[in-house]
CSV table of C-alpha atoms and ligand atoms in Angstrom, one decimal:
chain,number,residue,atom,x,y,z
V,288,MET,CA,38.3,-11.9,11.3
V,289,ALA,CA,38.2,-13.2,14.8
V,290,GLY,CA,35.9,-11.3,17.2
V,291,PRO,CA,37.5,-8.4,19.1
V,292,ASP,CA,38.6,-8.9,22.7
V,293,LEU,CA,35.6,-7.8,24.7
V,294,SER,CA,37.0,-8.5,28.2
V,295,ALA,CA,36.6,-4.8,29.0
V,296,LEU,CA,32.9,-4.9,28.2
V,297,PRO,CA,31.5,-5.9,31.6
V,298,GLU,CA,33.2,-3.0,33.2
V,299,ILE,CA,31.7,-0.6,30.7
V,300,LEU,CA,28.2,-2.0,31.1
V,301,GLU,CA,28.4,-1.8,34.8
V,302,SER,CA,29.6,1.8,34.8
V,303,ARG,CA,26.0,2.9,34.0
V,304,PRO,CA,22.7,2.0,35.7
V,305,ALA,CA,20.8,-0.8,34.0
V,306,ASP,CA,18.2,1.6,32.6
V,307,PRO,CA,16.9,1.8,29.0
V,308,SER,CA,17.8,5.5,28.9
V,309,GLU,CA,21.5,4.4,29.2
V,310,LEU,CA,21.3,2.8,25.7
V,311,LEU,CA,22.9,5.7,23.8
V,312,PRO,CA,25.6,6.4,26.4
V,313,LEU,CA,26.6,2.8,26.4
V,314,LEU,CA,26.7,2.5,22.6
V,315,THR,CA,28.8,5.6,22.5
V,316,MET,CA,31.3,4.2,25.0
V,317,ILE,CA,31.5,1.0,23.1
V,318,GLN,CA,32.1,2.8,19.9
V,319,GLY,CA,34.8,4.8,21.6
V,320,ARG,CA,36.5,1.7,23.0
V,321,TRP,CA,36.4,-0.6,19.9
V,322,ARG,CA,35.8,2.0,17.2
V,323,HIS,CA,32.8,0.1,16.1
V,324,LEU,CA,29.9,-1.9,17.7
V,325,PRO,CA,30.7,-5.6,17.8
V,326,GLN,CA,27.6,-7.7,17.6
V,327,GLU,CA,28.4,-9.5,20.8
V,328,ALA,CA,28.6,-6.1,22.6
V,329,LEU,CA,25.1,-5.2,21.2
V,330,ARG,CA,23.7,-8.4,22.6
V,331,ALA,CA,25.3,-7.8,25.9
V,332,VAL,CA,23.8,-4.2,26.0
V,333,ALA,CA,20.4,-5.6,25.2
V,334,ALA,CA,20.6,-8.1,28.0
V,335,ARG,CA,22.0,-5.6,30.5
V,336,LEU,CA,19.2,-3.1,29.8
V,337,SER,CA,16.5,-5.7,29.3
V,338,LEU,CA,15.7,-4.3,25.8
V,339,PRO,CA,14.9,-6.3,22.7
V,340,LEU,CA,17.9,-6.7,20.5
V,341,ALA,CA,15.9,-5.3,17.6
V,342,ARG,CA,15.5,-2.0,19.4
V,343,VAL,CA,19.2,-1.8,20.3
V,344,PHE,CA,20.1,-2.5,16.7
V,345,ALA,CA,17.6,0.1,15.5
V,346,VAL,CA,19.2,2.8,17.6
V,347,ALA,CA,22.7,1.7,16.7
V,348,SER,CA,21.9,1.8,13.0
V,349,PHE,CA,20.3,5.3,13.2
V,350,TYR,CA,23.3,7.4,14.4
V,351,ARG,CA,26.1,8.2,12.0
V,352,SER,CA,28.6,8.4,14.9
V,353,LEU,CA,28.0,4.7,15.5
V,354,SER,CA,29.3,2.1,13.1
V,355,PHE,CA,29.3,-1.6,12.6
V,356,GLN,CA,32.6,-1.6,10.6
V,357,PRO,CA,35.7,-0.7,12.6
V,358,LYS,CA,36.8,2.9,12.0
V,359,GLY,CA,40.4,3.9,11.7
V,360,GLU,CA,42.7,4.8,14.6
V,361,ARG,CA,42.4,8.4,13.6
V,362,LEU,CA,39.1,10.0,12.5
V,363,VAL,CA,39.2,12.8,10.0
V,364,GLN,CA,35.9,14.5,9.3
V,365,VAL,CA,35.5,17.2,6.7
V,366,CYS,CA,32.6,19.5,7.2
V,367,CYS,CA,30.4,19.7,4.1
V,368,GLY,CA,27.7,21.9,5.7
V,369,THR,CA,26.5,25.0,3.9
V,370,ALA,CA,29.1,27.4,5.2
V,371,CYS,CA,32.0,25.0,4.7
V,372,HIS,CA,30.7,24.1,1.3
V,373,LEU,CA,30.7,27.7,0.2
V,374,LYS,CA,34.2,28.2,1.7
V,375,GLY,CA,35.6,25.3,-0.4
V,376,ALA,CA,35.0,22.1,1.6
V,377,ARG,CA,35.1,20.2,-1.7
V,378,ALA,CA,38.7,21.2,-2.4
V,379,VAL,CA,39.6,20.3,1.2
V,380,ALA,CA,38.0,16.9,0.9
V,381,ALA,CA,39.7,16.2,-2.4
V,382,SER,CA,43.2,17.2,-1.1
V,383,LEU,CA,42.6,15.0,2.0
V,384,GLU,CA,41.6,12.1,-0.1
V,385,LYS,CA,44.9,12.4,-1.9
V,386,SER,CA,47.2,13.1,1.0
V,387,LEU,CA,45.7,10.4,3.2
V,388,ALA,CA,45.3,7.9,0.4
V,389,VAL,CA,41.8,7.1,1.4
V,390,ARG,CA,38.4,7.8,-0.3
V,391,MET,CA,35.7,9.9,1.4
V,392,GLY,CA,33.6,7.7,3.6
V,393,ALA,CA,36.1,4.9,3.8
V,394,THR,CA,38.7,3.5,6.1
V,395,ARG,CA,42.3,3.1,4.8
V,396,GLU,CA,43.3,-0.6,4.5
V,397,ASP,CA,45.9,-0.4,7.2
V,398,GLY,CA,43.2,0.7,9.6
V,399,ARG,CA,45.1,3.9,10.5
V,400,VAL,CA,42.6,6.4,9.3
V,401,THR,CA,39.0,7.0,8.4
V,402,LEU,CA,37.9,9.9,6.3
V,403,GLU,CA,34.3,11.1,6.5
V,404,SER,CA,32.1,14.0,5.7
V,405,VAL,CA,29.8,15.6,8.3
V,406,ASN,CA,27.1,18.2,7.9
V,407,CYS,CA,27.9,21.3,10.0
V,408,VAL,CA,29.8,20.8,13.2
V,409,GLY,CA,28.5,24.2,14.5
V,410,ALA,CA,31.7,26.1,13.9
V,411,CYS,CA,30.6,27.9,10.7
V,412,ALA,CA,32.5,31.0,11.5
V,413,LEU,CA,35.7,29.0,11.1
V,414,ALA,CA,34.7,27.5,7.8
V,415,PRO,CA,36.0,25.4,6.1
V,416,VAL,CA,36.3,23.1,9.1
V,417,VAL,CA,38.0,19.7,9.5
V,418,MET,CA,37.6,17.7,12.7
V,419,LEU,CA,40.5,15.5,13.7
V,420,ASP,CA,39.6,13.0,16.4
V,421,GLY,CA,36.8,15.3,17.5
V,422,THR,CA,38.9,18.5,17.7
V,423,VAL,CA,37.9,21.3,15.4
V,424,HIS,CA,40.4,22.7,13.0
V,425,GLY,CA,39.1,25.9,11.4
V,426,LYS,CA,40.0,27.9,8.3
V,427,VAL,CA,41.8,25.0,6.7
V,428,SER,CA,42.8,25.5,3.1
V,429,GLY,CA,42.8,22.9,0.4
V,430,PRO,CA,46.6,22.7,0.1
V,431,GLY,CA,46.9,23.3,3.9
V,432,ALA,CA,44.8,20.3,4.6
V,433,ALA,CA,47.1,18.2,2.6
V,434,GLY,CA,49.7,18.9,5.2
V,435,LEU,CA,47.8,16.6,7.5
V,436,ARG,CA,49.8,13.4,7.4
V,437,LEU,CA,48.7,10.3,9.3
E,159,MET,CA,-3.8,-13.1,2.2
E,160,PRO,CA,-0.6,-11.0,2.2
E,161,GLY,CA,-1.8,-9.3,-1.0
E,162,GLU,CA,-5.1,-8.1,0.4
E,163,PRO,CA,-4.8,-6.4,3.8
E,164,ASP,CA,-7.9,-5.7,5.7
E,165,SER,CA,-9.0,-2.2,6.5
E,166,CYS,CA,-7.1,-0.3,9.0
E,167,ALA,CA,-10.1,0.0,11.2
E,168,ALA,CA,-11.0,-1.7,14.4
E,169,GLY,CA,-9.1,-4.9,15.3
E,170,GLY,CA,-7.7,-5.0,11.8
E,171,GLY,CA,-4.5,-6.9,12.2
E,172,VAL,CA,-3.8,-8.6,15.4
E,173,PRO,CA,-4.7,-12.3,15.6
E,174,ALA,CA,-6.9,-13.5,18.3
E,175,GLY,CA,-5.0,-15.4,20.9
E,176,ALA,CA,-2.3,-12.8,20.8
E,177,ALA,CA,-3.8,-10.6,23.4
E,178,LEU,CA,-2.7,-7.0,23.5
E,179,PRO,CA,-1.3,-5.8,26.8
E,180,GLY,CA,-3.3,-3.1,28.5
E,181,GLU,CA,-1.0,-0.3,27.6
E,182,ALA,CA,-1.0,-1.0,23.9
E,183,GLY,CA,-4.2,0.8,23.1
E,184,ALA,CA,-3.3,3.7,25.5
E,185,GLY,CA,-3.6,7.0,23.7
E,186,SER,CA,-5.6,5.6,20.8
E,187,ARG,CA,-9.0,5.4,22.5
E,188,PRO,CA,-11.2,8.1,24.1
E,189,ARG,CA,-11.1,7.9,27.8
E,190,LEU,CA,-14.7,7.5,28.8
E,191,ALA,CA,-14.2,8.9,32.3
E,192,GLU,CA,-13.2,12.3,30.8
E,193,PRO,CA,-15.7,15.1,30.5
E,194,LEU,CA,-17.1,15.8,27.1
E,195,VAL,CA,-15.9,18.5,24.8
E,196,GLU,CA,-18.0,19.8,21.9
E,197,GLY,CA,-17.1,21.0,18.5
E,198,THR,CA,-17.6,20.3,14.9
E,199,VAL,CA,-16.0,18.1,12.2
E,200,ASP,CA,-16.7,19.5,8.7
E,201,GLY,CA,-19.5,21.4,10.3
E,202,VAL,CA,-21.2,18.4,12.0
E,203,ARG,CA,-21.7,18.9,15.7
E,204,VAL,CA,-20.1,16.3,17.9
E,205,ALA,CA,-19.2,15.7,21.5
E,206,VAL,CA,-16.2,13.5,22.5
E,207,PRO,CA,-14.4,12.7,25.8
E,208,ARG,CA,-11.7,15.2,26.3
E,209,GLY,CA,-8.4,13.9,24.8
E,210,ALA,CA,-10.1,12.0,22.0
E,211,THR,CA,-8.5,12.6,18.7
E,212,ILE,CA,-9.8,14.4,15.6
E,213,LEU,CA,-9.9,11.0,13.9
E,214,GLU,CA,-12.1,9.6,16.6
E,215,ALA,CA,-14.4,12.6,16.5
E,216,ALA,CA,-14.7,12.3,12.7
E,217,ARG,CA,-15.5,8.6,13.0
E,218,LEU,CA,-18.3,9.4,15.4
E,219,CYS,CA,-19.7,11.7,12.7
E,220,ALA,CA,-19.3,9.0,10.1
E,221,ILE,CA,-16.8,11.2,8.3
E,222,GLU,CA,-14.1,9.1,6.8
E,223,ILE,CA,-10.5,10.2,7.1
E,224,PRO,CA,-8.1,7.9,5.3
E,225,THR,CA,-5.4,6.3,7.5
E,226,LEU,CA,-2.5,3.9,7.0
E,227,CYS,CA,-0.2,3.9,10.0
E,228,HIS,CA,-3.1,4.1,12.5
E,229,HIS,CA,-4.4,1.0,14.1
E,230,GLU,CA,-7.0,0.9,16.9
E,231,GLY,CA,-5.2,-1.7,18.9
E,232,LEU,CA,-1.8,-0.1,18.8
E,233,PRO,CA,-0.3,3.1,20.1
E,234,PRO,CA,-0.4,5.8,17.5
E,235,GLU,CA,2.7,6.9,15.7
E,236,GLY,CA,1.6,9.5,13.2
E,237,SER,CA,4.2,8.3,10.7
E,238,CYS,CA,2.2,8.2,7.4
E,239,ARG,CA,0.7,11.7,7.5
E,240,LEU,CA,-2.2,10.6,5.4
E,241,CYS,CA,-4.8,11.5,7.9
E,242,LEU,CA,-4.1,15.2,7.9
E,243,SER,CA,-7.0,17.6,8.7
E,244,GLU,CA,-7.2,21.3,9.3
E,245,THR,CA,-7.8,22.9,12.6
E,246,ARG,CA,-7.2,26.4,13.9
E,247,GLY,CA,-5.9,27.3,10.5
E,248,SER,CA,-3.1,24.8,10.3
E,249,LEU,CA,-2.7,21.2,9.4
E,250,ALA,CA,-3.0,18.5,12.1
E,251,VAL,CA,-2.3,14.8,12.2
E,252,SER,CA,-5.9,13.6,13.0
E,253,CYS,CA,-4.9,10.2,14.5
E,254,MET,CA,-2.7,12.0,17.1
E,255,TYR,CA,-4.3,15.4,17.6
E,256,PRO,CA,-6.1,15.5,21.0
E,257,LEU,CA,-9.2,17.6,21.4
E,258,ARG,CA,-8.9,19.2,24.7
E,259,GLU,CA,-11.5,21.9,24.8
E,260,SER,CA,-14.9,22.7,23.4
E,261,GLY,CA,-15.2,24.9,20.3
E,262,PHE,CA,-12.9,22.8,18.0
E,263,ALA,CA,-13.7,22.9,14.3
E,264,ALA,CA,-11.8,20.4,12.3
E,265,LEU,CA,-12.0,20.3,8.5
E,266,THR,CA,-11.2,17.0,6.8
E,267,ARG,CA,-11.6,18.0,3.2
E,268,SER,CA,-10.5,21.6,2.9
E,269,PRO,CA,-8.4,22.6,-0.1
E,270,ALA,CA,-5.3,22.8,2.1
E,271,VAL,CA,-6.0,19.3,3.5
E,272,LEU,CA,-6.6,17.8,0.1
E,273,GLU,CA,-3.5,19.4,-1.4
E,274,ALA,CA,-1.3,18.1,1.5
E,275,ARG,CA,-2.9,14.7,1.4
E,276,ARG,CA,-2.2,14.5,-2.4
E,277,TYR,CA,1.4,15.4,-1.8
E,278,VAL,CA,1.8,12.8,1.0
E,279,LEU,CA,0.2,10.2,-1.3
E,280,SER,CA,2.5,11.0,-4.1
E,281,LEU,CA,5.4,10.1,-1.8
E,282,LEU,CA,3.8,7.0,-0.3
E,283,VAL,CA,2.9,5.6,-3.8
E,284,CYS,CA,6.7,5.8,-4.6
E,285,ARG,CA,7.4,3.3,-1.9
E,286,ALA,CA,4.5,1.0,-2.5
E,287,PRO,CA,3.2,1.5,-6.1
E,288,ARG,CA,1.7,-1.9,-6.3
E,289,ALA,CA,0.0,-2.2,-2.9
E,290,PRO,CA,-3.8,-2.4,-3.6
E,291,ARG,CA,-4.7,0.0,-0.8
E,292,ILE,CA,-2.2,2.6,-1.8
E,293,ARG,CA,-3.3,2.3,-5.5
E,294,LYS,CA,-6.9,2.7,-4.6
E,295,LEU,CA,-6.1,5.9,-2.6
E,296,ALA,CA,-3.9,7.2,-5.4
E,297,ASP,CA,-6.6,6.6,-7.9
E,298,GLU,CA,-9.2,8.2,-5.6
E,299,TYR,CA,-7.1,11.3,-5.2
E,300,GLY,CA,-5.8,11.4,-8.7
E,301,VAL,CA,-2.2,11.1,-7.6
E,302,SER,CA,0.8,9.6,-9.5
E,303,PRO,CA,4.2,8.9,-8.1
E,304,ASP,CA,6.7,11.7,-7.9
E,305,PRO,CA,9.6,10.4,-10.1
E,306,ARG,CA,12.2,12.2,-8.0
E,307,PHE,CA,11.4,9.9,-5.1
E,308,MET,CA,10.9,6.7,-7.0
E,309,ARG,CA,14.1,5.2,-5.7
E,310,ASP,CA,13.3,1.9,-4.2
E,311,PRO,CA,9.7,0.9,-4.5
E,312,ASP,CA,9.9,-2.1,-2.2
E,313,GLY,CA,6.3,-2.1,-1.1
E,314,CYS,CA,6.9,-0.8,2.4
E,315,ILE,CA,5.8,2.7,3.4
E,316,ARG,CA,7.8,2.6,6.7
E,317,CYS,CA,4.6,3.2,8.8
E,318,GLY,CA,5.9,1.0,11.6
E,319,ARG,CA,2.6,-0.9,12.2
E,320,CYS,CA,4.4,-4.2,11.9
E,321,VAL,CA,7.0,-3.1,14.5
E,322,ARG,CA,4.3,-1.8,16.9
E,323,ALA,CA,2.3,-5.0,16.5
E,324,CYS,CA,5.3,-7.1,17.2
E,325,ARG,CA,6.1,-5.0,20.3
E,326,ALA,CA,2.5,-5.2,21.5
E,327,SER,CA,1.8,-8.8,21.1
E,328,GLY,CA,5.1,-10.5,20.3
E,329,PRO,CA,8.8,-10.4,21.2
E,330,GLU,CA,9.7,-7.1,19.4
E,331,ALA,CA,11.8,-9.1,17.0
E,332,ILE,CA,11.9,-6.5,14.2
E,333,ALA,CA,12.5,-2.8,14.1
E,334,LEU,CA,12.7,0.1,11.7
E,335,CYS,CA,16.5,0.3,11.2
E,336,GLY,CA,18.8,2.8,9.5
E,337,ARG,CA,17.8,6.2,8.4
E,338,GLY,CA,16.7,8.2,5.4
E,339,PHE,CA,16.2,6.3,2.2
E,340,ALA,CA,18.0,3.3,3.7
E,341,ARG,CA,15.4,3.0,6.5
E,342,LEU,CA,14.1,-0.5,6.6
E,343,VAL,CA,12.1,-3.0,8.7
E,344,THR,CA,14.4,-5.8,9.6
E,345,GLY,CA,15.7,-8.1,12.3
E,346,PRO,CA,18.8,-7.2,14.1
E,347,PHE,CA,22.0,-7.0,12.0
E,348,GLY,CA,19.8,-7.0,8.8
E,349,ARG,CA,19.2,-10.8,9.3
E,350,PRO,CA,16.1,-12.8,9.7
E,351,PRO,CA,14.8,-12.0,13.2
E,352,GLU,CA,16.1,-14.5,15.8
E,353,ALA,CA,13.5,-13.6,18.3
E,354,CYS,CA,10.5,-14.0,15.9
E,355,VAL,CA,8.0,-16.6,17.0
E,356,GLY,CA,6.1,-16.7,13.7
E,357,CYS,CA,2.9,-15.3,15.1
E,358,LEU,CA,2.0,-13.2,12.0
E,359,ALA,CA,1.1,-10.1,14.0
E,360,CYS,CA,3.4,-8.0,11.7
E,361,ALA,CA,2.1,-9.4,8.4
E,362,LEU,CA,-1.5,-9.0,9.5
E,363,ALA,CA,-0.9,-5.4,10.7
E,364,CYS,CA,0.8,-4.3,7.5
E,365,PRO,CA,-1.4,-2.0,5.4
E,366,THR,CA,0.4,-2.7,2.2
E,367,GLY,CA,0.8,-6.5,2.4
E,368,LYS,CA,4.6,-6.2,2.3
E,369,ILE,CA,5.4,-8.9,4.8
E,370,ALA,CA,5.0,-12.2,2.9
E,371,PHE,CA,4.3,-15.5,4.6
E,372,SER,CA,3.2,-18.9,3.6
E,373,GLU,CA,1.9,-22.1,5.2
E,374,ARG,CA,2.4,-25.6,3.8
E,375,ASP,CA,2.5,-29.1,5.3
E,376,GLY,CA,2.2,-27.7,8.8
E,377,VAL,CA,5.1,-25.3,8.4
E,378,ARG,CA,4.8,-21.6,8.4
E,379,ARG,CA,7.4,-19.5,6.6
E,380,ILE,CA,7.9,-15.8,7.4
E,381,TRP,CA,11.0,-13.5,7.6
E,382,GLU,CA,13.0,-16.3,5.9
E,383,ARG,CA,12.4,-18.5,8.9
E,384,GLU,CA,10.4,-21.7,9.3
E,385,PHE,CA,8.1,-22.6,12.1
E,386,GLU,CA,6.3,-25.8,12.8
E,387,LEU,CA,2.6,-25.4,13.5
E,388,ALA,CA,1.2,-27.3,16.5
E,389,PRO,CA,-2.0,-29.3,15.8
E,390,CYS,CA,-5.2,-28.3,17.6
E,391,PRO,CA,-5.8,-31.0,20.3
E,392,GLU,CA,-9.5,-31.1,19.3
E,393,CYS,CA,-9.6,-31.0,15.5
E,394,GLY,CA,-6.0,-31.2,14.4
E,395,LYS,CA,-6.1,-27.9,12.5
E,396,ARG,CA,-2.8,-26.1,12.8
E,397,ALA,CA,-3.2,-22.5,13.9
E,398,PHE,CA,-0.2,-21.6,16.1
E,399,THR,CA,3.5,-22.1,16.0
E,400,ARG,CA,5.2,-23.9,18.8
E,401,GLU,CA,7.5,-20.9,19.4
E,402,GLN,CA,4.4,-18.7,19.7
E,403,LEU,CA,2.8,-21.0,22.3
E,404,ALA,CA,6.1,-21.1,24.2
E,405,PHE,CA,6.3,-17.3,24.0
E,406,LEU,CA,2.7,-16.8,25.3
E,407,GLY,CA,3.7,-19.1,28.2
E,408,GLY,CA,1.3,-20.2,31.0
E,409,GLY,CA,0.6,-23.4,29.1
E,410,ALA,CA,-1.1,-21.6,26.2
E,411,SER,CA,-2.9,-24.2,24.3
E,412,ALA,CA,-2.8,-24.9,20.6
E,413,LEU,CA,-6.7,-25.0,20.4
E,414,CYS,CA,-7.7,-23.4,17.1
E,415,HIS,CA,-10.1,-20.5,17.1
E,416,SER,CA,-13.3,-22.5,16.3
E,417,CYS,CA,-12.6,-25.2,18.9
E,418,ARG,CA,-11.8,-22.6,21.5
E,419,ARG,CA,-15.1,-20.9,20.8
E,420,ARG,CA,-17.0,-24.2,20.8
E,421,LEU,CA,-15.5,-25.4,24.1
E,422,MET,CA,-16.1,-22.0,25.7
E,423,ALA,CA,-19.8,-22.1,24.5
E,424,ARG,CA,-20.1,-25.6,26.0
E,425,GLU,CA,-18.7,-24.4,29.4
E,426,LEU,CA,-20.9,-21.3,29.4
E,427,GLY,CA,-23.9,-23.5,28.6
E,428,LYS,CA,-23.0,-25.8,31.5
E,429,ALA,CA,-22.6,-22.9,33.9
E,430,ALA,CA,-25.9,-21.4,32.8
E,431,ALA,CA,-27.6,-24.8,33.2
E,432,LEU,CA,-26.2,-25.2,36.7
E,433,GLU,CA,-27.8,-21.8,37.7
E,434,ALA,CA,-31.2,-22.8,36.3
E,435,PRO,CA,-33.8,-24.6,38.5
E,436,GLY,CA,-33.5,-28.3,37.8
E,437,GLY,CA,-30.3,-27.7,35.8
E,438,PRO,CA,-27.9,-29.9,37.7
E,439,ALA,CA,-30.2,-32.8,37.4
E,440,LEU,CA,-30.7,-32.2,33.8
E,441,LEU,CA,-26.9,-32.1,33.2
E,442,ARG,CA,-26.4,-35.3,35.0
E,443,ALA,CA,-29.1,-37.0,32.9
E,444,LEU,CA,-27.4,-35.9,29.7
J,661,LIG,S1,6.3,-3.7,6.4
J,661,LIG,FE1,4.1,-2.9,6.3
J,661,LIG,S2,3.6,-2.5,8.4
J,661,LIG,FE2,5.8,-2.6,8.4
J,661,LIG,S3,6.5,-0.5,8.1
J,661,LIG,FE3,6.4,-1.4,6.0
J,661,LIG,S4,4.3,-0.9,5.3
J,661,LIG,FE4,4.3,-0.5,7.5
J,662,LIG,S1,28.9,24.3,7.8
J,662,LIG,FE1,30.8,23.6,8.5
J,662,LIG,S2,30.7,24.1,10.6
J,662,LIG,FE2,28.8,24.7,9.9
J,663,LIG,S1,-2.9,7.6,10.1
J,663,LIG,FE1,-2.4,9.4,11.0
J,663,LIG,S2,-0.4,9.8,10.5
J,663,LIG,FE2,-0.8,7.8,9.6
């Protein structure tokens, strides 16, 4: 796979001060733009913030919201926290795996969708919860979740 | 050498010639300018500069608290939890806990401490069951690995001493990456660290001997990389890698430790002779 087009990168880097505390904001922006962290982008971040590449990689590899493999165009996250688990998250997850034709934790081959589990998104009262591209959908039912077509 | 790490005490793991920057020891040494605070460790009365740690106070009393992640020359991290002691009725991390006022009373072998330490050891031994230091501790405390956590006994306890040593005296080429069980010391992208200069700071700082290296025919191998060793201009012994010398900059010389000491002694001798009456004449005559 040829490297992604990073021509938008300098603008992103320069949108924040060249300070080490900007590491996470920059990584989040890059993840948002390319749906993963291209290696060249991590190098550019390290150079911009004058940080060792090892430290940039350590932070990048720590957070689950950051990834090295491109995520799908749409991101479906099933909450499997305690409340959602008790309210049937497992059935929701199973029906989404079926309807979206992708396994939990994977990205569909056409790159259209990634299905993930998360642990509590802080909306337990709405359990079971599914997040679609960052938007919370509460009280989804197993079969209801299957209605989500991407 | 990798198999038998030195003790974690003073100056343990950083090679001479790789000077630690001033900030590196910050926080790990009692500040002598601070007023003294008094208290006891296991009932032994002791006075330490305010801000000294329980570990430092205990050492002053010649009371041993076992440590793994602590290193005198490096900032403390408190990651191994082996050095637990009890103070004010709760457990404290001795290598980090600062003593701020008089009247402290730390216990290093109370039942609560020993129980906690055994538990910590039962976890550490799952990670490095063959490391001599860990085995010795496990034997001493009568601890065996907890099979629930015996997932990947790769010999690394994730104490981060290697990373701190690399940060303090090298290019910070490695880091603890990932999280949870998958956490691992590695170079960026899980590959051999590109920035590594082959100085061995990490390997010598490691309490378990996890970081392997070898030297043969003037080539040092570490982190799946090879480094050519520069010969000492005096005796030809090879002590430093070319990359290390370049990293240290300022025309750092490849003089080996013994030649460095010998030359320095000669210079000091000369200087002393020059001060002495009749010295300069004597030196000229030599
Ligand atoms: S390699 Fe050694 S020094 Fe580094 S984290 Fe593991 S046990 Fe600690
Ligand atoms: S457990 Fe799902 S939102 Fe809290
Ligand atoms: S030596 Fe204190 S926590 Fe490791």
